[in-house]
């Protein structure tokens, strides 16, 4: 017997309750329902996916290249009793109040998932010259600073059903943070994978977690670290960039997954190199670390685009007209004009900034275009991965932590 097609059912029929069910409801005692929070499944869901986490900085450690690691614990006075569990490779979105502006930045969790059960997260902030958020954190966060983050988010995680048993990681600079977490999870026995980490940095002195990774390699035979220095030659280390030849030198002969995690310029270089390796698509994973810059270099970017456009932003019952550069994401342009817009990943993936494009035309680079079919039909965009191609009117949901 064929099953009825759902779209042919009349949903109004469901509203006509059967008499037996109606009688049962009427006969039940008129007691108020217990609070939804008293149900175990809801308690577990809230613990795993809290709307916000209120945390405190409990320790700060200096890292190579002027970076700093911040150890975060629950701020129980603000209502966070315990940290949410995460999978190695995930990030938290940190809310920052800088002057009159409220914005968010994603930071990968560099600690092991197991440490979250001891109520410790660690994030590492790179010393980016002129970086609005990073400089604010490096100059202002102290032991005791109270912060708000999202629950752990992101899909750059090891999945044994999809990924090969051996993972070759191609990573550059401060993007090592999620990989440190993954290596810790492997060493703890919480992830069942072999890791070969090809880690590019300029010099040994600037290599974040150099000693941590060396210790992990010594402790766990499933982890191998290959340091590649682009600006110095050292005996026992690779020199130059992560090329296809270098990958072939260290990758196993049989199946492996590639996890690529680094700044845009490194990703673009590495993506060309790996074309020659003939890997199946499902074995190539990217973490789009940080925001995307310079859409005009993409092959499908239109010609003769004006340098800037007028963008009318409707948000929280107000309307503001800003000038937005065609080379900068709409999210960044809004923030530069003092508009606090919702965001999490800042690279097109999470959908948190999902907004209505009322009129005008935008460009989204393929690598960060995660819009659904319905978004394209009904005119929704992700401002963090959208670049204006004309004057626009957009409706943006209000900022939410
Ligand atoms: S902030 Fe994640 S899609 Fe825009």
CSV table of C-alpha atoms and ligand atoms in Angstrom, one decimal:
chain,number,residue,atom,x,y,z
A,1,UNK,CA,0.0,0.0,0.0
A,2,UNK,CA,1.4,3.3,-0.9
A,3,UNK,CA,1.8,5.9,1.8
A,4,UNK,CA,-0.3,9.2,1.5
A,5,UNK,CA,1.7,12.1,0.2
A,6,UNK,CA,2.2,14.5,3.1
A,7,UNK,CA,1.6,17.5,1.0
A,8,UNK,CA,-1.8,16.2,0.0
A,9,UNK,CA,-2.9,16.0,3.7
A,10,UNK,CA,-5.1,18.7,5.0
A,11,UNK,CA,-3.4,20.1,8.1
A,12,UNK,CA,-6.7,21.5,9.4
A,13,UNK,CA,-7.9,17.9,9.9
A,14,UNK,CA,-5.3,17.5,12.7
A,15,UNK,CA,-7.0,20.2,14.6
A,16,UNK,CA,-10.2,18.1,15.0
A,17,UNK,CA,-9.4,16.1,18.0
A,18,UNK,CA,-10.9,12.7,18.4
A,19,UNK,CA,-13.8,12.6,21.0
A,20,UNK,CA,-11.9,10.0,23.2
A,21,UNK,CA,-8.9,12.2,23.4
A,22,UNK,CA,-11.1,15.2,24.1
A,23,UNK,CA,-12.8,13.3,27.0
A,24,UNK,CA,-9.5,12.3,28.5
A,25,UNK,CA,-8.3,15.9,28.5
A,26,UNK,CA,-11.5,17.1,30.2
A,27,UNK,CA,-11.3,14.4,32.8
A,28,UNK,CA,-7.7,15.2,33.8
A,29,UNK,CA,-7.0,17.2,36.9
A,30,UNK,CA,-6.6,21.0,36.5
A,31,UNK,CA,-3.1,21.0,37.8
A,32,UNK,CA,-0.6,23.5,36.2
A,33,UNK,CA,2.0,21.8,34.0
A,34,UNK,CA,5.5,21.4,35.5
A,35,UNK,CA,8.0,23.8,34.1
A,36,UNK,CA,9.6,22.7,30.8
A,37,UNK,CA,13.0,23.0,32.5
A,38,UNK,CA,12.1,20.1,34.8
A,39,UNK,CA,12.1,17.6,32.0
A,40,UNK,CA,15.4,15.7,31.7
A,41,UNK,CA,15.7,15.9,27.9
A,42,UNK,CA,15.3,19.7,28.1
A,43,UNK,CA,17.9,19.8,30.9
A,44,UNK,CA,20.3,17.9,28.7
A,45,UNK,CA,19.6,20.0,25.6
A,46,UNK,CA,20.2,23.2,27.6
A,47,UNK,CA,23.4,21.9,29.0
A,48,UNK,CA,24.7,20.9,25.6
A,49,UNK,CA,23.3,24.0,23.7
A,50,UNK,CA,22.9,26.9,26.1
A,51,UNK,CA,21.7,30.1,24.5
A,52,UNK,CA,24.7,31.9,26.0
A,53,UNK,CA,27.6,31.0,28.3
A,54,UNK,CA,28.7,33.5,31.0
A,55,UNK,CA,32.4,33.0,31.6
A,56,UNK,CA,35.3,34.5,33.5
A,57,UNK,CA,39.0,34.6,32.5
A,58,UNK,CA,40.8,32.6,35.2
A,59,UNK,CA,44.3,32.4,33.7
A,60,UNK,CA,46.3,34.0,30.9
A,61,UNK,CA,49.4,32.5,29.2
A,62,UNK,CA,51.8,34.3,26.8
A,63,UNK,CA,52.3,32.4,23.5
A,64,UNK,CA,54.7,32.8,20.6
A,65,UNK,CA,54.4,35.9,18.4
A,66,UNK,CA,52.6,38.0,21.0
A,67,UNK,CA,49.5,35.8,21.1
A,68,UNK,CA,47.9,35.0,24.4
A,69,UNK,CA,45.9,32.0,25.6
A,70,UNK,CA,42.9,32.7,27.8
A,71,UNK,CA,41.6,30.1,30.2
A,72,UNK,CA,37.8,30.5,30.7
A,73,UNK,CA,35.7,29.0,33.5
A,74,UNK,CA,31.9,29.3,34.2
A,75,UNK,CA,30.8,32.6,35.8
A,76,UNK,CA,28.4,31.0,38.3
A,77,UNK,CA,27.2,34.4,39.7
A,78,UNK,CA,25.8,35.1,36.2
A,79,UNK,CA,24.1,31.8,35.9
A,80,UNK,CA,26.5,29.4,34.0
A,81,UNK,CA,27.0,26.4,36.3
A,82,UNK,CA,29.0,24.3,33.9
A,83,UNK,CA,30.6,24.6,30.4
A,84,UNK,CA,29.0,23.0,27.4
A,85,UNK,CA,30.7,19.9,26.0
A,86,UNK,CA,32.2,20.4,22.5
A,87,UNK,CA,33.8,18.4,19.7
A,88,UNK,CA,37.4,19.1,18.9
A,89,UNK,CA,37.5,21.7,16.1
A,90,UNK,CA,34.5,23.7,17.2
A,91,UNK,CA,34.5,27.4,18.2
A,92,UNK,CA,32.7,29.8,20.5
A,93,UNK,CA,31.4,33.2,19.4
A,94,UNK,CA,32.6,35.8,21.8
A,95,UNK,CA,30.5,39.0,22.4
A,96,UNK,CA,32.6,42.2,22.7
A,97,UNK,CA,31.5,45.6,23.6
A,98,UNK,CA,33.9,48.0,22.1
A,99,UNK,CA,32.9,51.7,22.6
A,100,UNK,CA,29.3,52.0,21.6
A,101,UNK,CA,29.5,48.9,19.4
A,102,UNK,CA,28.6,45.3,20.2
A,103,UNK,CA,30.1,42.7,18.0
A,104,UNK,CA,31.0,39.1,18.0
A,105,UNK,CA,34.1,37.2,17.0
A,106,UNK,CA,34.5,33.4,16.6
A,107,UNK,CA,37.5,31.8,18.5
A,108,UNK,CA,38.3,28.1,18.1
A,109,UNK,CA,38.5,26.2,21.4
A,110,UNK,CA,42.2,25.1,21.7
A,111,UNK,CA,41.7,23.0,24.8
A,112,UNK,CA,40.7,19.4,24.8
A,113,UNK,CA,37.0,18.5,25.0
A,114,UNK,CA,37.8,16.5,28.1
A,115,UNK,CA,38.9,19.8,29.9
A,116,UNK,CA,35.4,21.2,29.4
A,117,UNK,CA,34.2,18.5,31.8
A,118,UNK,CA,36.6,20.1,34.3
A,119,UNK,CA,35.0,23.5,33.5
A,120,UNK,CA,37.9,24.9,31.5
A,121,UNK,CA,38.0,26.2,27.9
A,122,UNK,CA,41.0,27.8,26.4
A,123,UNK,CA,41.0,30.2,23.4
A,124,UNK,CA,44.1,31.8,21.9
A,125,UNK,CA,44.1,35.3,20.5
A,126,UNK,CA,46.7,36.2,17.8
A,127,UNK,CA,48.4,39.5,17.9
A,128,UNK,CA,46.9,40.9,14.6
A,129,UNK,CA,48.3,44.4,13.9
A,130,UNK,CA,45.3,46.8,13.6
A,131,UNK,CA,42.8,44.0,14.5
A,132,UNK,CA,39.9,45.6,16.2
A,133,UNK,CA,38.8,42.6,18.2
A,134,UNK,CA,42.1,41.0,18.8
A,135,UNK,CA,43.8,44.2,20.0
A,136,UNK,CA,40.8,44.9,22.3
A,137,UNK,CA,41.1,41.5,23.9
A,138,UNK,CA,44.9,41.5,24.2
A,139,UNK,CA,44.8,45.0,25.8
A,140,UNK,CA,41.8,44.6,28.0
A,141,UNK,CA,41.1,41.1,29.2
A,142,UNK,CA,42.6,40.3,32.6
A,143,UNK,CA,42.1,37.5,35.1
A,144,UNK,CA,38.6,38.1,36.4
A,145,UNK,CA,37.2,39.7,33.2
A,146,UNK,CA,33.7,38.6,32.6
A,147,UNK,CA,32.7,37.6,29.1
A,148,UNK,CA,29.7,36.1,27.2
A,149,UNK,CA,30.1,33.4,24.5
A,150,UNK,CA,27.8,31.3,22.5
A,151,UNK,CA,27.5,27.5,22.9
A,152,UNK,CA,30.2,25.6,20.9
A,153,UNK,CA,29.5,25.7,17.2
A,154,UNK,CA,31.0,24.7,13.9
A,155,UNK,CA,31.4,21.6,11.7
A,156,UNK,CA,35.2,21.4,11.4
A,157,UNK,CA,35.2,18.2,13.4
A,158,UNK,CA,36.4,14.6,12.9
A,159,UNK,CA,33.6,12.3,11.8
A,160,UNK,CA,34.6,8.6,11.5
A,161,UNK,CA,31.6,7.8,9.2
A,162,UNK,CA,32.8,10.4,6.7
A,163,UNK,CA,36.5,10.9,7.3
A,164,UNK,CA,39.4,8.5,6.7
A,165,UNK,CA,41.2,6.9,9.6
A,166,UNK,CA,44.3,9.0,8.8
A,167,UNK,CA,43.9,12.8,8.7
A,168,UNK,CA,46.6,14.9,7.1
A,169,UNK,CA,46.2,18.4,8.5
A,170,UNK,CA,47.4,21.4,6.5
A,171,UNK,CA,47.5,24.3,8.8
A,172,UNK,CA,49.1,27.8,8.9
A,173,UNK,CA,49.9,30.3,11.7
A,174,UNK,CA,47.4,30.9,14.4
A,175,UNK,CA,44.8,28.6,12.8
A,176,UNK,CA,46.5,25.8,14.7
A,177,UNK,CA,44.1,26.4,17.6
A,178,UNK,CA,41.4,23.8,16.6
A,179,UNK,CA,44.1,21.4,15.6
A,180,UNK,CA,45.7,21.5,19.1
A,181,UNK,CA,42.3,20.5,20.4
A,182,UNK,CA,42.0,17.7,17.9
A,183,UNK,CA,45.5,16.4,18.8
A,184,UNK,CA,44.6,16.5,22.5
A,185,UNK,CA,41.4,14.6,21.8
A,186,UNK,CA,43.4,11.9,19.9
A,187,UNK,CA,45.9,11.7,22.7
A,188,UNK,CA,43.1,11.4,25.3
A,189,UNK,CA,41.6,8.6,23.2
A,190,UNK,CA,38.4,10.6,22.6
A,191,UNK,CA,38.9,10.7,18.8
A,192,UNK,CA,39.9,7.5,16.9
A,193,UNK,CA,42.2,8.9,14.2
A,194,UNK,CA,45.8,9.1,13.2
A,195,UNK,CA,47.0,12.7,12.7
A,196,UNK,CA,49.8,14.0,10.5
A,197,UNK,CA,50.0,17.7,11.0
A,198,UNK,CA,51.8,19.8,8.4
A,199,UNK,CA,52.2,23.1,10.2
A,200,UNK,CA,53.4,26.1,8.3
A,201,UNK,CA,54.7,29.2,10.0
A,202,UNK,CA,57.3,31.8,9.3
A,203,UNK,CA,59.9,31.0,11.9
A,204,UNK,CA,60.2,28.6,14.9
A,205,UNK,CA,60.0,31.6,17.2
A,206,UNK,CA,56.6,32.6,15.8
A,207,UNK,CA,55.2,29.0,15.9
A,208,UNK,CA,52.3,29.0,18.4
A,209,UNK,CA,52.1,25.7,20.5
A,210,UNK,CA,55.5,24.5,19.1
A,211,UNK,CA,56.3,22.8,22.5
A,212,UNK,CA,52.8,21.6,23.2
A,213,UNK,CA,52.6,19.8,19.9
A,214,UNK,CA,56.1,18.3,20.4
A,215,UNK,CA,55.0,17.0,23.8
A,216,UNK,CA,51.8,15.5,22.3
A,217,UNK,CA,53.8,13.8,19.5
A,218,UNK,CA,56.1,12.3,22.1
A,219,UNK,CA,53.2,11.1,24.3
A,220,UNK,CA,51.0,9.7,21.5
A,221,UNK,CA,52.3,7.6,18.6
A,222,UNK,CA,49.1,8.5,16.6
A,223,UNK,CA,50.3,12.1,16.2
A,224,UNK,CA,53.1,13.3,13.9
A,225,UNK,CA,54.0,17.0,13.5
A,226,UNK,CA,56.0,18.4,10.6
A,227,UNK,CA,57.0,22.0,11.0
A,228,UNK,CA,57.5,24.0,7.8
A,229,UNK,CA,59.2,27.4,8.2
A,230,UNK,CA,58.9,29.8,5.3
A,231,UNK,CA,61.4,32.3,6.4
A,232,UNK,CA,64.2,30.3,8.0
A,233,UNK,CA,66.0,27.1,7.2
A,234,UNK,CA,66.7,24.8,10.2
A,235,UNK,CA,68.1,21.4,10.3
A,236,UNK,CA,65.5,18.7,10.9
A,237,UNK,CA,62.6,20.9,9.7
A,238,UNK,CA,61.0,21.5,6.4
A,239,UNK,CA,61.5,24.9,4.6
A,240,UNK,CA,59.1,26.7,2.3
A,241,UNK,CA,55.4,26.2,1.8
A,242,UNK,CA,52.9,23.3,2.0
A,243,UNK,CA,53.2,22.0,-1.6
A,244,UNK,CA,51.7,18.8,-3.2
A,245,UNK,CA,55.2,17.3,-3.1
A,246,UNK,CA,55.4,17.8,0.6
A,247,UNK,CA,52.0,16.3,1.2
A,248,UNK,CA,52.9,13.3,-0.8
A,249,UNK,CA,56.1,12.9,1.2
A,250,UNK,CA,54.3,12.6,4.5
A,251,UNK,CA,50.8,11.3,3.6
A,252,UNK,CA,50.2,7.5,3.6
A,253,UNK,CA,49.9,5.6,0.4
A,254,UNK,CA,46.4,4.5,1.2
A,255,UNK,CA,43.3,6.6,1.9
A,256,UNK,CA,43.5,9.8,4.0
A,257,UNK,CA,41.4,12.9,4.7
A,258,UNK,CA,42.8,16.4,4.3
A,259,UNK,CA,41.8,19.0,6.9
A,260,UNK,CA,42.8,22.5,5.6
A,261,UNK,CA,42.8,25.3,8.1
A,262,UNK,CA,44.6,28.6,7.7
A,263,UNK,CA,44.3,32.2,6.5
A,264,UNK,CA,42.8,32.8,3.2
A,265,UNK,CA,46.1,33.3,1.3
A,266,UNK,CA,47.4,30.0,2.5
A,267,UNK,CA,44.1,28.2,1.7
A,268,UNK,CA,44.1,29.6,-1.8
A,269,UNK,CA,47.7,28.4,-2.4
A,270,UNK,CA,47.1,25.0,-0.9
A,271,UNK,CA,43.8,24.5,-2.8
A,272,UNK,CA,45.8,24.7,-6.1
A,273,UNK,CA,48.4,22.3,-4.9
A,274,UNK,CA,46.0,19.6,-3.8
A,275,UNK,CA,44.2,19.6,-7.2
A,276,UNK,CA,47.0,17.2,-8.4
A,277,UNK,CA,46.5,14.7,-5.6
A,278,UNK,CA,43.3,13.3,-7.0
A,279,UNK,CA,41.5,13.0,-3.6
A,280,UNK,CA,37.8,12.3,-3.4
A,281,UNK,CA,35.9,15.5,-2.5
A,282,UNK,CA,34.5,14.0,0.7
A,283,UNK,CA,38.0,13.6,2.0
A,284,UNK,CA,38.8,17.3,1.7
A,285,UNK,CA,37.6,19.5,4.6
A,286,UNK,CA,38.1,23.3,4.9
A,287,UNK,CA,37.9,25.5,8.0
A,288,UNK,CA,37.3,29.0,6.5
A,289,UNK,CA,39.3,30.6,9.2
A,290,UNK,CA,38.3,34.3,9.6
A,291,UNK,CA,36.6,36.5,7.1
A,292,UNK,CA,36.9,36.4,3.3
A,293,UNK,CA,38.6,39.3,1.6
A,294,UNK,CA,38.9,40.4,-2.0
A,295,UNK,CA,36.0,38.9,-3.9
A,296,UNK,CA,37.1,40.5,-7.2
A,297,UNK,CA,39.8,38.0,-7.7
A,298,UNK,CA,37.2,35.2,-8.1
A,299,UNK,CA,36.8,33.9,-11.7
A,300,UNK,CA,33.0,34.5,-11.6
A,301,UNK,CA,33.1,38.0,-10.2
A,302,UNK,CA,31.4,40.4,-12.6
A,303,UNK,CA,33.4,43.1,-14.4
A,304,UNK,CA,33.2,46.9,-13.9
A,305,UNK,CA,31.8,46.8,-10.4
A,306,UNK,CA,31.8,50.3,-8.7
A,307,UNK,CA,34.0,50.6,-5.6
A,308,UNK,CA,31.1,51.4,-3.3
A,309,UNK,CA,27.3,51.5,-3.0
A,310,UNK,CA,24.6,52.9,-0.8
A,311,UNK,CA,23.1,50.3,1.5
A,312,UNK,CA,19.9,50.9,3.4
A,313,UNK,CA,19.9,48.7,6.5
A,314,UNK,CA,16.6,48.1,8.3
A,315,UNK,CA,17.3,46.7,11.8
A,316,UNK,CA,15.5,46.8,15.1
A,317,UNK,CA,12.8,49.1,13.8
A,318,UNK,CA,15.3,51.7,12.5
A,319,UNK,CA,16.6,52.5,9.0
A,320,UNK,CA,20.2,53.6,8.4
A,321,UNK,CA,21.9,54.4,5.1
A,322,UNK,CA,25.6,53.5,4.9
A,323,UNK,CA,28.2,53.5,2.2
A,324,UNK,CA,29.5,50.0,1.7
A,325,UNK,CA,32.7,49.1,-0.2
A,326,UNK,CA,32.2,46.4,-2.8
A,327,UNK,CA,35.4,44.7,-1.6
A,328,UNK,CA,34.2,44.3,2.1
A,329,UNK,CA,31.4,42.0,3.4
A,330,UNK,CA,28.1,43.7,4.3
A,331,UNK,CA,28.5,42.5,7.8
A,332,UNK,CA,31.9,44.3,8.2
A,333,UNK,CA,30.5,47.4,6.5
A,334,UNK,CA,27.6,47.5,9.0
A,335,UNK,CA,29.9,47.2,11.9
A,336,UNK,CA,32.3,49.8,10.5
A,337,UNK,CA,29.2,52.1,10.5
A,338,UNK,CA,28.3,51.4,14.1
A,339,UNK,CA,25.5,48.9,13.4
A,340,UNK,CA,25.5,45.9,15.7
A,341,UNK,CA,24.4,43.0,13.5
A,342,UNK,CA,24.0,39.4,14.6
A,343,UNK,CA,26.9,37.1,13.6
A,344,UNK,CA,28.6,33.9,14.7
A,345,UNK,CA,31.0,32.2,12.2
A,346,UNK,CA,31.5,35.3,10.0
A,347,UNK,CA,32.2,33.0,7.1
A,348,UNK,CA,28.8,32.2,5.6
A,349,UNK,CA,28.3,28.8,7.3
A,350,UNK,CA,26.2,29.1,10.5
A,351,UNK,CA,23.3,31.2,9.1
A,352,UNK,CA,23.1,33.4,12.2
A,353,UNK,CA,23.3,36.6,10.2
A,354,UNK,CA,20.6,35.4,7.7
A,355,UNK,CA,18.9,38.6,6.4
A,356,UNK,CA,16.4,39.6,3.7
A,357,UNK,CA,17.6,41.2,0.6
A,358,UNK,CA,14.7,43.6,-0.2
A,359,UNK,CA,16.3,45.0,-3.4
A,360,UNK,CA,19.6,45.1,-5.2
A,361,UNK,CA,22.3,42.6,-6.2
A,362,UNK,CA,25.1,40.9,-4.2
A,363,UNK,CA,28.0,38.6,-4.9
A,364,UNK,CA,28.9,35.6,-2.7
A,365,UNK,CA,32.1,33.7,-3.4
A,366,UNK,CA,31.4,30.0,-3.9
A,367,UNK,CA,33.7,28.8,-1.1
A,368,UNK,CA,31.6,30.6,1.5
A,369,UNK,CA,28.2,30.3,-0.1
A,370,UNK,CA,26.2,28.1,2.3
A,371,UNK,CA,22.8,29.6,1.4
A,372,UNK,CA,19.9,27.1,0.9
A,373,UNK,CA,17.9,26.7,-2.2
A,374,UNK,CA,15.0,28.5,-0.5
A,375,UNK,CA,17.2,31.4,0.4
A,376,UNK,CA,18.0,31.9,-3.2
A,377,UNK,CA,14.3,31.7,-4.2
A,378,UNK,CA,13.0,34.0,-1.5
A,379,UNK,CA,15.9,36.5,-1.5
A,380,UNK,CA,17.8,35.8,1.7
A,381,UNK,CA,21.5,36.4,2.1
A,382,UNK,CA,24.3,36.0,4.7
A,383,UNK,CA,25.7,39.5,5.1
A,384,UNK,CA,29.0,38.0,6.4
A,385,UNK,CA,29.6,36.4,3.0
A,386,UNK,CA,27.8,39.0,0.7
A,387,UNK,CA,29.5,41.8,-1.2
A,388,UNK,CA,27.3,44.5,-2.8
A,389,UNK,CA,27.1,44.8,-6.6
A,390,UNK,CA,24.5,47.6,-6.6
A,391,UNK,CA,22.7,49.9,-4.1
A,392,UNK,CA,20.8,47.6,-1.7
A,393,UNK,CA,18.0,47.5,0.8
A,394,UNK,CA,18.5,44.8,3.5
A,395,UNK,CA,16.4,43.8,6.5
A,396,UNK,CA,18.7,42.5,9.3
A,397,UNK,CA,17.4,40.7,12.4
A,398,UNK,CA,18.3,42.5,15.7
A,399,UNK,CA,21.6,41.7,17.4
A,400,UNK,CA,21.4,38.6,19.7
A,401,UNK,CA,24.2,37.3,21.9
B,1,LIG,S1,27.7,34.8,10.7
B,1,LIG,FE1,27.6,32.7,10.2
B,1,LIG,S2,26.6,32.8,8.3
B,1,LIG,FE2,27.0,34.9,8.8
